[in-house]
PDB file of C-alpha atoms in Angstrom:
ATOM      1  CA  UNK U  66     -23.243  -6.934  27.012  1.00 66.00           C
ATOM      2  CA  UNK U  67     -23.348  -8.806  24.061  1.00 81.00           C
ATOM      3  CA  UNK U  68     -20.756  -8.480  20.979  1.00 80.00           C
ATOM      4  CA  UNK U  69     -23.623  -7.331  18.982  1.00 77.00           C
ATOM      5  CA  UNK U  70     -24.790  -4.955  20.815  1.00 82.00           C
ATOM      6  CA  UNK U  71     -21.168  -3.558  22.075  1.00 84.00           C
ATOM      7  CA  UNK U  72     -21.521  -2.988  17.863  1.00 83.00           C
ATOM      8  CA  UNK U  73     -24.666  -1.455  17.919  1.00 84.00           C
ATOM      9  CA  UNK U  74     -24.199   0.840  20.805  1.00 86.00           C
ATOM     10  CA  UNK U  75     -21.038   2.077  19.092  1.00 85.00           C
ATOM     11  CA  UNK U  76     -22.449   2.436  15.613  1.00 82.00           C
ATOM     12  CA  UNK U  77     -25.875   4.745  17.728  1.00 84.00           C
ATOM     13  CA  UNK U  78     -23.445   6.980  19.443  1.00 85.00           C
ATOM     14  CA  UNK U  79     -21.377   7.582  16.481  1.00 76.00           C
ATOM     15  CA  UNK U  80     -24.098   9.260  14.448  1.00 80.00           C
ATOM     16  CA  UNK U  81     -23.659  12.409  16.963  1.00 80.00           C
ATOM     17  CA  UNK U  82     -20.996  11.336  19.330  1.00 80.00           C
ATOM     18  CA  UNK U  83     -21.095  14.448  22.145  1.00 80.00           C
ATOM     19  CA  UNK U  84     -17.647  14.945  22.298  1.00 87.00           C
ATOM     20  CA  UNK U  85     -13.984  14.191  22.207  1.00 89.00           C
ATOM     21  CA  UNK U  86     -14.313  11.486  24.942  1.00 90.00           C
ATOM     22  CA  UNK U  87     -16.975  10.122  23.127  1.00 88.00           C
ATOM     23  CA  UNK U  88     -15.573  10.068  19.604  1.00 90.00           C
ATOM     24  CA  UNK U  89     -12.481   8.514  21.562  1.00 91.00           C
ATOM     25  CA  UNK U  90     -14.696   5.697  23.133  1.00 92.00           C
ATOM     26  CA  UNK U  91     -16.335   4.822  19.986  1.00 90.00           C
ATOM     27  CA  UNK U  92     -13.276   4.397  17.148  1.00 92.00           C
ATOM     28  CA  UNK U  93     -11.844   2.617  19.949  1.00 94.00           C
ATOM     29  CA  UNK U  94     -14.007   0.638  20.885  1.00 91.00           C
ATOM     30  CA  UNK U  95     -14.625  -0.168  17.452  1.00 92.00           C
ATOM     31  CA  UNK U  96     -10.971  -0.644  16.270  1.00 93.00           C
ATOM     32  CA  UNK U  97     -11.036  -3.375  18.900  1.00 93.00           C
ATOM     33  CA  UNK U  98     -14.208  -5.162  17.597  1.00 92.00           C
ATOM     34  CA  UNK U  99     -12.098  -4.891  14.045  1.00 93.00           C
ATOM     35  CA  UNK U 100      -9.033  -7.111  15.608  1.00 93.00           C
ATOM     36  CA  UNK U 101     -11.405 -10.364  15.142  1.00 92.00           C
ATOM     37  CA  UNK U 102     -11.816 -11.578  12.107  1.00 93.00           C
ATOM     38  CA  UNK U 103     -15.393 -12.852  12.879  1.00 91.00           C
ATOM     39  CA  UNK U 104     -16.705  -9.918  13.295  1.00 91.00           C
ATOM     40  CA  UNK U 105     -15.976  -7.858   9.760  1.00 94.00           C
ATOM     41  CA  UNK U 106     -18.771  -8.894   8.182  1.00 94.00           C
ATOM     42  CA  UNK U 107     -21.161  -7.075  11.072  1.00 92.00           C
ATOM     43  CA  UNK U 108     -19.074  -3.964  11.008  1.00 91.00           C
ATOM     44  CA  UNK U 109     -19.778  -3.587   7.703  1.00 93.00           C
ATOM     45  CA  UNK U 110     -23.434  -4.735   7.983  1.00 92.00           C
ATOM     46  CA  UNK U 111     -24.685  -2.888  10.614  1.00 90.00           C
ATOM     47  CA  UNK U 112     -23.203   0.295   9.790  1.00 90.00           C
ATOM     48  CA  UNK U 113     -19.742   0.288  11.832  1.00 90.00           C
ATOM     49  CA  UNK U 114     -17.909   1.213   8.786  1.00 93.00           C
ATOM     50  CA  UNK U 115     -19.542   3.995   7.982  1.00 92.00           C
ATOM     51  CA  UNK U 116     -19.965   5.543  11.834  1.00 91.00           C
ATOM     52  CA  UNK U 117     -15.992   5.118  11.140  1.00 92.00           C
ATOM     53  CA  UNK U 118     -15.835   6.628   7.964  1.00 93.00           C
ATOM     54  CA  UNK U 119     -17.784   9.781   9.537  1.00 90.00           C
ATOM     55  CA  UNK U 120     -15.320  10.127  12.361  1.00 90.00           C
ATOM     56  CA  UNK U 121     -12.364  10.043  10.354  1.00 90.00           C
ATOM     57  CA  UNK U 122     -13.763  12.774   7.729  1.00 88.00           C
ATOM     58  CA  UNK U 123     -15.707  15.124  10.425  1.00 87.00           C
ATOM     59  CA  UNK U 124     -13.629  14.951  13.845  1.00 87.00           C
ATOM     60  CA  UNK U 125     -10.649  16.727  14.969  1.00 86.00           C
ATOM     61  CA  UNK U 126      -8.869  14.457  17.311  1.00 91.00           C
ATOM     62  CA  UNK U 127      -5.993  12.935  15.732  1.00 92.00           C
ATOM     63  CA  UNK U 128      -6.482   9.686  18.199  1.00 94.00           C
ATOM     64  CA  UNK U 129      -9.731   9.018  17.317  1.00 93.00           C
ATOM     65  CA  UNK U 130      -8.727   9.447  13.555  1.00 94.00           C
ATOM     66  CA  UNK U 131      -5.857   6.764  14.063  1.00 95.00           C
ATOM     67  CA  UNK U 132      -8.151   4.491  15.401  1.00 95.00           C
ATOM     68  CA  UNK U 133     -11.410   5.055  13.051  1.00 94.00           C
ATOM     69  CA  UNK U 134      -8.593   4.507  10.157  1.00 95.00           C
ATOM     70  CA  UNK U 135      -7.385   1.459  11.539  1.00 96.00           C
ATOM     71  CA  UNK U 136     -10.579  -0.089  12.066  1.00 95.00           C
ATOM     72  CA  UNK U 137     -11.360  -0.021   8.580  1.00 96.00           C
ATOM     73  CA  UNK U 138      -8.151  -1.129   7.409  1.00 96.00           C
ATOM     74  CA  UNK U 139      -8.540  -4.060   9.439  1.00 96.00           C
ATOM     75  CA  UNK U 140     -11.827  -4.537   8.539  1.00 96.00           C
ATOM     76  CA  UNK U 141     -10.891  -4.473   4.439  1.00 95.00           C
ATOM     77  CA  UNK U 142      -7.968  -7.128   5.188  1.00 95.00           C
ATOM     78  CA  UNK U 143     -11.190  -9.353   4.595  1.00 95.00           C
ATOM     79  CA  UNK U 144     -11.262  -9.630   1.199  1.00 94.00           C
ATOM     80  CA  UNK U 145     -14.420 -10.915   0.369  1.00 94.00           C
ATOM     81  CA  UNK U 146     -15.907  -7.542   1.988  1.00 95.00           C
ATOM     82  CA  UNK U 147     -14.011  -5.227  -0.213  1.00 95.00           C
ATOM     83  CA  UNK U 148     -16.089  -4.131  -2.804  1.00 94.00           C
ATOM     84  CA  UNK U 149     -18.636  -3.930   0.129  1.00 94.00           C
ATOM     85  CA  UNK U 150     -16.969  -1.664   1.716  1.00 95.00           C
ATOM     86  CA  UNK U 151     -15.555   0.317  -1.378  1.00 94.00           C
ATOM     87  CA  UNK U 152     -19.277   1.035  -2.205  1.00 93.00           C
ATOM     88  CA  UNK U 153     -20.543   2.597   1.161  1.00 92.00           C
ATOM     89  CA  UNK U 154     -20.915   6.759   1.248  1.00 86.00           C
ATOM     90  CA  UNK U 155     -18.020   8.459   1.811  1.00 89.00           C
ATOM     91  CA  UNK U 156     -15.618   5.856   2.827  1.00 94.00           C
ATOM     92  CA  UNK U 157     -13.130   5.876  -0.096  1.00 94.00           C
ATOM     93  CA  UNK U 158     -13.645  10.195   0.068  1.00 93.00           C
ATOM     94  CA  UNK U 159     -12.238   9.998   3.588  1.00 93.00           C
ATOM     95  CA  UNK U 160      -9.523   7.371   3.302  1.00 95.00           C
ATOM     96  CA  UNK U 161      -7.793   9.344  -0.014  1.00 94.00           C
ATOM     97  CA  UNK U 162      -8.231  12.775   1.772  1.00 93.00           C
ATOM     98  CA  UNK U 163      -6.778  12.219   4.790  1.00 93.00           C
ATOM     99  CA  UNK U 164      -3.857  10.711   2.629  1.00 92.00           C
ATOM    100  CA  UNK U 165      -3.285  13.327   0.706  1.00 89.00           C
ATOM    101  CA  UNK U 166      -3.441  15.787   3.748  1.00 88.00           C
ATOM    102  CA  UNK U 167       0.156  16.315   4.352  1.00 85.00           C
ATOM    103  CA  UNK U 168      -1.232  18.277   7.481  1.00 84.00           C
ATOM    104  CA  UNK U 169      -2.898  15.720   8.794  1.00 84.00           C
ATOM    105  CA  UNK U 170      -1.546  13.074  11.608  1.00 89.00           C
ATOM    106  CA  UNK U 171       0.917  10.927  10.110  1.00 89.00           C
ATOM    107  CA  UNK U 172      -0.046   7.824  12.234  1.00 91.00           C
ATOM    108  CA  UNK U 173      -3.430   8.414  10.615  1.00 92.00           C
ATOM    109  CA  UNK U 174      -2.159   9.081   7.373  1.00 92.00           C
ATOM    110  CA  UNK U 175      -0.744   5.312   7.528  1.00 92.00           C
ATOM    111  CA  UNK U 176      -3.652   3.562   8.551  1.00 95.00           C
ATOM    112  CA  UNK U 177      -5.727   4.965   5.475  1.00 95.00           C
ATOM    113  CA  UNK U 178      -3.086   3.978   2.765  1.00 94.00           C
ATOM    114  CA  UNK U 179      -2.565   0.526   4.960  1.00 95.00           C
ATOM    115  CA  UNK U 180      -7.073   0.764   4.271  1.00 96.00           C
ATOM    116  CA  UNK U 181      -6.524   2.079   0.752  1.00 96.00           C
ATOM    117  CA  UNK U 182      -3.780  -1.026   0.201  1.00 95.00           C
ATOM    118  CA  UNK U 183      -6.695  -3.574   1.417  1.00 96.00           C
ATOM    119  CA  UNK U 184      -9.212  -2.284  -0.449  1.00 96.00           C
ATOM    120  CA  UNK U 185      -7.364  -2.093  -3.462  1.00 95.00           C
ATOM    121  CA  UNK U 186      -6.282  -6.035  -3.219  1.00 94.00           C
ATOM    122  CA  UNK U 187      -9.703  -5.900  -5.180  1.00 94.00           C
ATOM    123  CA  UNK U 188      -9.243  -5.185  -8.639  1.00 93.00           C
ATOM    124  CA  UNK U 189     -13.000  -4.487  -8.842  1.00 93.00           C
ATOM    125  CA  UNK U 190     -12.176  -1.246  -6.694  1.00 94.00           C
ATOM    126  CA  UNK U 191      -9.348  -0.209  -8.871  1.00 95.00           C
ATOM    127  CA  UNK U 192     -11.246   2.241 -10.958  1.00 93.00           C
ATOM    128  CA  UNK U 193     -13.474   4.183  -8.448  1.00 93.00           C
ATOM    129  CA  UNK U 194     -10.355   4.330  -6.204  1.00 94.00           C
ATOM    130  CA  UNK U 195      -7.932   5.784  -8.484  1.00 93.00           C
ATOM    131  CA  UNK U 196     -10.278   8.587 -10.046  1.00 92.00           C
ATOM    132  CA  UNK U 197     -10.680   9.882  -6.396  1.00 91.00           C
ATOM    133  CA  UNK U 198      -6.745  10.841  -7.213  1.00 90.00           C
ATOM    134  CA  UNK U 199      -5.483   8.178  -4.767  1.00 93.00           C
ATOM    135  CA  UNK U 200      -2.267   7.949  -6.935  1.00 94.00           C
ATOM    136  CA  UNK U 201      -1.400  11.606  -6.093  1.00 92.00           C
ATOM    137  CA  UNK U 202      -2.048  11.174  -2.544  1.00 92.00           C
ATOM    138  CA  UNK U 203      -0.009   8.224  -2.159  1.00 94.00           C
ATOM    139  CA  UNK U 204       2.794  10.324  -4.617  1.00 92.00           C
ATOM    140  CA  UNK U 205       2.991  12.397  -1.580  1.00 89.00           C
ATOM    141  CA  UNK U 206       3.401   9.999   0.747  1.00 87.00           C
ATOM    142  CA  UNK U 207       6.347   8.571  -0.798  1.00 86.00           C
ATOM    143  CA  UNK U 208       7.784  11.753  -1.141  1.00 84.00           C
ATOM    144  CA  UNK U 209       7.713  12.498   2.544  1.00 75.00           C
ATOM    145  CA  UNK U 210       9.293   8.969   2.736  1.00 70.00           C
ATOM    146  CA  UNK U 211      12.291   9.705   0.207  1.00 56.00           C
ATOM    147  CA  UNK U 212      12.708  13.122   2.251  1.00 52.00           C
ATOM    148  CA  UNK U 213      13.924  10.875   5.006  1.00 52.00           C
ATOM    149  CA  UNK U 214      10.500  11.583   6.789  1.00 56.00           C
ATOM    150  CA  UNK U 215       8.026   9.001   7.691  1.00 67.00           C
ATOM    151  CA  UNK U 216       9.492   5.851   6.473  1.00 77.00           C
ATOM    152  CA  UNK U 217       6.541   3.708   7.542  1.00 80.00           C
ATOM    153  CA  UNK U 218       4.350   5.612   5.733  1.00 81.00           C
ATOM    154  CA  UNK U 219       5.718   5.378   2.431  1.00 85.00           C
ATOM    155  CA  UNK U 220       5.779   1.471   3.519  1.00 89.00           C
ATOM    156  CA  UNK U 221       2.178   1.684   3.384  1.00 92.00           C
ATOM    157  CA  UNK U 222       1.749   4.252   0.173  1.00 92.00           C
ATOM    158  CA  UNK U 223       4.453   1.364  -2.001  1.00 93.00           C
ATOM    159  CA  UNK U 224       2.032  -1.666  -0.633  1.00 93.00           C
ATOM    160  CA  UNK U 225      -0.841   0.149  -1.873  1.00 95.00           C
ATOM    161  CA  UNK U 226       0.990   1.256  -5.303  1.00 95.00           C
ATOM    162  CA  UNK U 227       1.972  -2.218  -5.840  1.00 93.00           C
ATOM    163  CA  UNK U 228      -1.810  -3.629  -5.440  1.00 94.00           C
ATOM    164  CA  UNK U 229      -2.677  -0.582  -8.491  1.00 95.00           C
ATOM    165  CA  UNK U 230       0.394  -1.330 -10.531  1.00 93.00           C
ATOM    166  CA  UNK U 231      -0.949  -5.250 -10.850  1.00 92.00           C
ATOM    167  CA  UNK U 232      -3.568  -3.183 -13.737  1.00 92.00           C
ATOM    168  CA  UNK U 233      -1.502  -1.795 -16.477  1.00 91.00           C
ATOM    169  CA  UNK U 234      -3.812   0.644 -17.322  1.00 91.00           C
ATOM    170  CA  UNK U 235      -2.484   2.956 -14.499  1.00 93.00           C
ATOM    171  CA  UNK U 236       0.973   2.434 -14.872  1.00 92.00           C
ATOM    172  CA  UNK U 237       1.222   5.701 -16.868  1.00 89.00           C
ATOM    173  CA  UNK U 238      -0.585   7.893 -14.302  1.00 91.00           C
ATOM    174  CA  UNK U 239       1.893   6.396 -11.478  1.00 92.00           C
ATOM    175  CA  UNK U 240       5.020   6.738 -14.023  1.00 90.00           C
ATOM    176  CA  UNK U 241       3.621  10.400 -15.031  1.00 88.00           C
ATOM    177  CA  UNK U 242       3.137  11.615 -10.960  1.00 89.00           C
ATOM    178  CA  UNK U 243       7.190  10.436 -10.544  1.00 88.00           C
ATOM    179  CA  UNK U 244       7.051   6.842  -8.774  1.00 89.00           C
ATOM    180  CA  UNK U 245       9.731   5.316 -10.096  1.00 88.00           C
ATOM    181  CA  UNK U 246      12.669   8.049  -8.915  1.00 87.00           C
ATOM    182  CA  UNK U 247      10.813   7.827  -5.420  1.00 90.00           C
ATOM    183  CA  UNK U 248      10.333   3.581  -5.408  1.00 90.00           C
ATOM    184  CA  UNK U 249      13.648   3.527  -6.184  1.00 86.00           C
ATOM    185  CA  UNK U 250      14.916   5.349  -3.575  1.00 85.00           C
ATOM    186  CA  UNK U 251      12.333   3.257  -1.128  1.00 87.00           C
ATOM    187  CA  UNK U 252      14.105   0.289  -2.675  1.00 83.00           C
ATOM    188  CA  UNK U 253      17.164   1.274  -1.078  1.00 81.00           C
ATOM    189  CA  UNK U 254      16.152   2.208   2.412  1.00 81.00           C
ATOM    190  CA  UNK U 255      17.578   0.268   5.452  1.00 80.00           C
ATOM    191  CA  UNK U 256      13.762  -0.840   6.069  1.00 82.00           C
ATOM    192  CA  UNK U 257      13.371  -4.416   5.167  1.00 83.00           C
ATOM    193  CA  UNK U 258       9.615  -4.055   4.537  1.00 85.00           C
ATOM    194  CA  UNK U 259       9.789  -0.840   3.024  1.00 85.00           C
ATOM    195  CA  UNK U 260      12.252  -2.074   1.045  1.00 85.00           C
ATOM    196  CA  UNK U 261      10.004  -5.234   0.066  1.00 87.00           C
ATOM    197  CA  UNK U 262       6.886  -3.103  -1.312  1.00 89.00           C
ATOM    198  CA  UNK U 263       9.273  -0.908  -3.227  1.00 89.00           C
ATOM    199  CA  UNK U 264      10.397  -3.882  -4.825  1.00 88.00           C
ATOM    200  CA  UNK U 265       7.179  -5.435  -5.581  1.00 91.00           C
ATOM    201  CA  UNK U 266       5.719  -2.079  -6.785  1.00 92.00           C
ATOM    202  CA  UNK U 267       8.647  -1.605  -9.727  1.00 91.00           C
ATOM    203  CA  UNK U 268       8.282  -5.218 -10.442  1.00 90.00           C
ATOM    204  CA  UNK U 269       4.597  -4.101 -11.262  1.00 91.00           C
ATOM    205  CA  UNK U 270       5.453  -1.732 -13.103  1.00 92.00           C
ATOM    206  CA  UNK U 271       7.488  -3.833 -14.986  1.00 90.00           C
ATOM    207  CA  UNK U 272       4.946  -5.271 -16.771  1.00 87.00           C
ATOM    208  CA  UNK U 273       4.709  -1.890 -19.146  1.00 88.00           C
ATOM    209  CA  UNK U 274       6.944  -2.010 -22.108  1.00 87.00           C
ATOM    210  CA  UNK U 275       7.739   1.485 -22.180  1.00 86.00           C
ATOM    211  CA  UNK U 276       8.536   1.480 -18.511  1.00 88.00           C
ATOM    212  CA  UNK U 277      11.395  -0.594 -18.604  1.00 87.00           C
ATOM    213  CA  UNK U 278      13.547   1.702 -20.595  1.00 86.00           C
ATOM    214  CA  UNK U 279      12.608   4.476 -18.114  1.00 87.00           C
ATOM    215  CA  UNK U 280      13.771   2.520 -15.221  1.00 87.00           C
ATOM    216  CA  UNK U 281      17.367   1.674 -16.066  1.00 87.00           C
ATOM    217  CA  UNK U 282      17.463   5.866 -16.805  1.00 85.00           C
ATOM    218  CA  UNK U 283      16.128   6.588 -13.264  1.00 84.00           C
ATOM    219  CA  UNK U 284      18.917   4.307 -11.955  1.00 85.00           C
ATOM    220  CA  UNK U 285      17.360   1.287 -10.877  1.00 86.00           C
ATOM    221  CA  UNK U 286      20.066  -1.018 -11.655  1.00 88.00           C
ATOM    222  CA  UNK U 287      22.922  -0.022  -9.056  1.00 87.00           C
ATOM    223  CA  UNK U 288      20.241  -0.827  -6.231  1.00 86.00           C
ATOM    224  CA  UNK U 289      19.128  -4.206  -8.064  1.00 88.00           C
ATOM    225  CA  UNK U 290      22.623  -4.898  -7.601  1.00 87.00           C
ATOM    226  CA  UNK U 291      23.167  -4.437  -4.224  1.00 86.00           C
ATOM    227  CA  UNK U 292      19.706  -5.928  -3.221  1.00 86.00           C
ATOM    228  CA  UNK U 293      21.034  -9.168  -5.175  1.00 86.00           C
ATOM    229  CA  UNK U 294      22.933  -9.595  -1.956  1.00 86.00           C
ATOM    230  CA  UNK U 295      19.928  -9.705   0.286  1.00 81.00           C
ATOM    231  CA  UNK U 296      19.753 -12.824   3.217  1.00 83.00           C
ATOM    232  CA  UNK U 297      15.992 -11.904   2.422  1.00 82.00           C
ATOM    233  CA  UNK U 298      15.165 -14.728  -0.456  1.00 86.00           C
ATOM    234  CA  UNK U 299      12.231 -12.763  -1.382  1.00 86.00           C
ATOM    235  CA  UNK U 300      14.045  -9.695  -1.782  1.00 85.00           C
ATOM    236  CA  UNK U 301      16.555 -11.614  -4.367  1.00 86.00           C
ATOM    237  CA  UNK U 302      12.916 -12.992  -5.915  1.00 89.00           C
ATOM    238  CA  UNK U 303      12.180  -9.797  -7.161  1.00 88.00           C
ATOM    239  CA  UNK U 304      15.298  -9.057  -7.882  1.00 88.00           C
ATOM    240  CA  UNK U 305      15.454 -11.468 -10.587  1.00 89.00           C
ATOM    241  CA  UNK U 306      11.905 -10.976 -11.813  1.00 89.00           C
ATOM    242  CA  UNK U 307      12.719  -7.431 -12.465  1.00 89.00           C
ATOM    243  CA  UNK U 308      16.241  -8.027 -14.025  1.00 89.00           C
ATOM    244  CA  UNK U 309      14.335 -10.313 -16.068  1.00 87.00           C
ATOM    245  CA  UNK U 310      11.696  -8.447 -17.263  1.00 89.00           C
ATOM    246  CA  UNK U 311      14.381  -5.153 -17.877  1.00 89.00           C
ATOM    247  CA  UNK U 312      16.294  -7.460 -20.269  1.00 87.00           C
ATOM    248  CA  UNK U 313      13.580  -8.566 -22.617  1.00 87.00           C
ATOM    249  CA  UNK U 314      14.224  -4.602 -24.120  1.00 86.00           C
ATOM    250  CA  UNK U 315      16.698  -4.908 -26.754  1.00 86.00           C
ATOM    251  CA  UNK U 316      17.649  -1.122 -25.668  1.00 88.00           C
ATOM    252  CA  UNK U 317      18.590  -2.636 -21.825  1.00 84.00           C
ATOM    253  CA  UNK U 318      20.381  -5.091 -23.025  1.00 85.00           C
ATOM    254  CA  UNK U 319      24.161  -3.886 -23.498  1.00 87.00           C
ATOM    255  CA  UNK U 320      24.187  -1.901 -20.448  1.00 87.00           C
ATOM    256  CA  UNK U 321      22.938  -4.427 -18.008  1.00 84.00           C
ATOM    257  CA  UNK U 322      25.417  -7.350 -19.745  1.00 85.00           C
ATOM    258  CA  UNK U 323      28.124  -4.159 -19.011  1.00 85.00           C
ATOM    259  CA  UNK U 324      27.372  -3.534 -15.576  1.00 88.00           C
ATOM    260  CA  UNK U 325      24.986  -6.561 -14.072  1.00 83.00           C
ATOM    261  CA  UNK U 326      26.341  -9.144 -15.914  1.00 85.00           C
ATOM    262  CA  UNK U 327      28.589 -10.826 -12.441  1.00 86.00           C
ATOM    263  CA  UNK U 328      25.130 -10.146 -10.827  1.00 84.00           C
ATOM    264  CA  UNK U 329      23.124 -12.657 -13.211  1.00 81.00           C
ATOM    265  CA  UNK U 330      25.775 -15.217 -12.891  1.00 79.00           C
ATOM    266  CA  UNK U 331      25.509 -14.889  -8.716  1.00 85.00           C
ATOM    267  CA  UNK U 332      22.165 -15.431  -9.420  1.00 82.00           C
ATOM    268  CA  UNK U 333      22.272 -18.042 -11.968  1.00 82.00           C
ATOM    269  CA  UNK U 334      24.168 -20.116  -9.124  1.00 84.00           C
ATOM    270  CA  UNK U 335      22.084 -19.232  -6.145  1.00 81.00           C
ATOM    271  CA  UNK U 336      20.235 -22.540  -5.696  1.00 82.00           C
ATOM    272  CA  UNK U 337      17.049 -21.317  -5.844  1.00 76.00           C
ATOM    273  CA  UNK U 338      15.014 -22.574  -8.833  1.00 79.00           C
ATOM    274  CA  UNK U 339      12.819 -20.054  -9.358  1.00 79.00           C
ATOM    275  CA  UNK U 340      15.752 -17.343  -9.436  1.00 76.00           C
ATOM    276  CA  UNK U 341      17.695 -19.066 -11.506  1.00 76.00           C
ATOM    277  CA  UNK U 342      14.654 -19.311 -13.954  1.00 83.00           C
ATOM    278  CA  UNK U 343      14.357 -15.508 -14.176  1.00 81.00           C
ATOM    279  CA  UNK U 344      18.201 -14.995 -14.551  1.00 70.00           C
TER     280      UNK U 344
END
């Protein structure tokens, strides 16, 4: 049997798949059609998104939900398909609900922020993303994370974060649902990854004026500090950017002379030209 109609045969039996065998077959057969590249645009075209979609919102095996979930995410790492994909039925619904369903399976939950992440890459889906209360959901996430509970899933919820914190327009609604206390803390995890996205997610929200104050009061500095340290040169990258951007506030400026001021000189020395040109 051919590629395209391994596709096809997946995408007919997933309109009313008979049971749990069967939805198992078909988001796995599916999630390994997704692992090639060359075949994401005829997912989305002939409907294997949205047979995927369906079996993450409708069915009640938490396998075939992991699977359906990360089919699509692999699916949206193809950027040019985003908006594509962001604009068929009920695929964005089922992504941000299972999220925010602290219930649900937390292998699943990861796949749909690693899908949300992907889409959101797209600044075109920004908009009809975030007023499906994505934001929340991925608040929650994070706070699991912080709780010392699924680590890689507040990974995924801080790489999705930082693709909504490149807008400023949202960087009050993330501020206002409590992401800084919990990126923070992210930022500080033994993770290196985790630890990565937190980074780039504050560095984001960087970018607001009024954030920056808010920052240095939610204690961002003493971890700034100690990340300064990292063997990981993007890790000391952000660093700087964000030490940077937290010193161009007039009202940041005494207290991080006071207690960062060894840490700028580290990193005016480092070597590295573009950390020294943020320090």
């Amino acid at each position: 049997m051919t590629v395209t109609n391994q596709l096809e045969s997946f995408v007919a039996r997933g309109r009313h798949p008979r049971n749990v065998k069967d939805q198992r077959e078909i988001s796995f057969g599916l999630a390994e059609l997704s692992t090639n590249e060359d075949l994401h645009e005829r997912l989305v075209n002939k409907g294997g998104i949205s047979t995927l979609a369906n079996l993450l919102g409708t069915c009640q095996d938490s396998e075939s939900q992991q699977f359906a979930a990360l089919a699509i995410a692999n699916t949206a790492s193809t950027n040019s398909l985003c908006k594509e994909i962001a604009k068929l039925n009920d695929v964005l619904e089922s992504l941000v609900d299972y999220v925010g369903n602290e219930a649900g399976d937390p292998i699943g939950r990861q796949y749909c922020a690693m899908a949300l992440g992907n889409l959101l890459a797209d600044p075109e889906n920004h908009e009809s993303i975030v007023e499906m209360s994505c934001i929340s959901a991925l608040i929650t996430m994070l706070q699991n994370c912080s709780d010392g509970r699924e680590l890689e899933a507040g990974t995924y919820a801080a790489f999705a974060i930082s693709n909504i914190a490149t807008d400023c327009s949202y960087h009050e609604r993330i501020v206002d649902e409590g992401a800084i206390e919990l990126l923070v803390a992210l930022a500080c995890c033994d993770d290196e990854e985790a630890r990565r996205h937190g980074m780039i997610s504050l560095r984001g929200l960087c970018g607001t004026k009024s954030n920056r104050q808010k920052m240095l009061q939610k204690g961002i500095l003493d971890p700034l500090i100690l990340l300064s340290r990292s063997y990981n040169k993007d890790i000391v990258k952000e660093v700087s950017i964000i030490l940077n951007c937290l010193s161009s506030e007039d009202e940041n400026k005494e207290e991080i002379s006071y207690r960062a001021m060894s840490t700028l000189i580290s990193l005016l020395m480092s070597g590295d030209d573009y950390v020294e040109r943020h320090s």
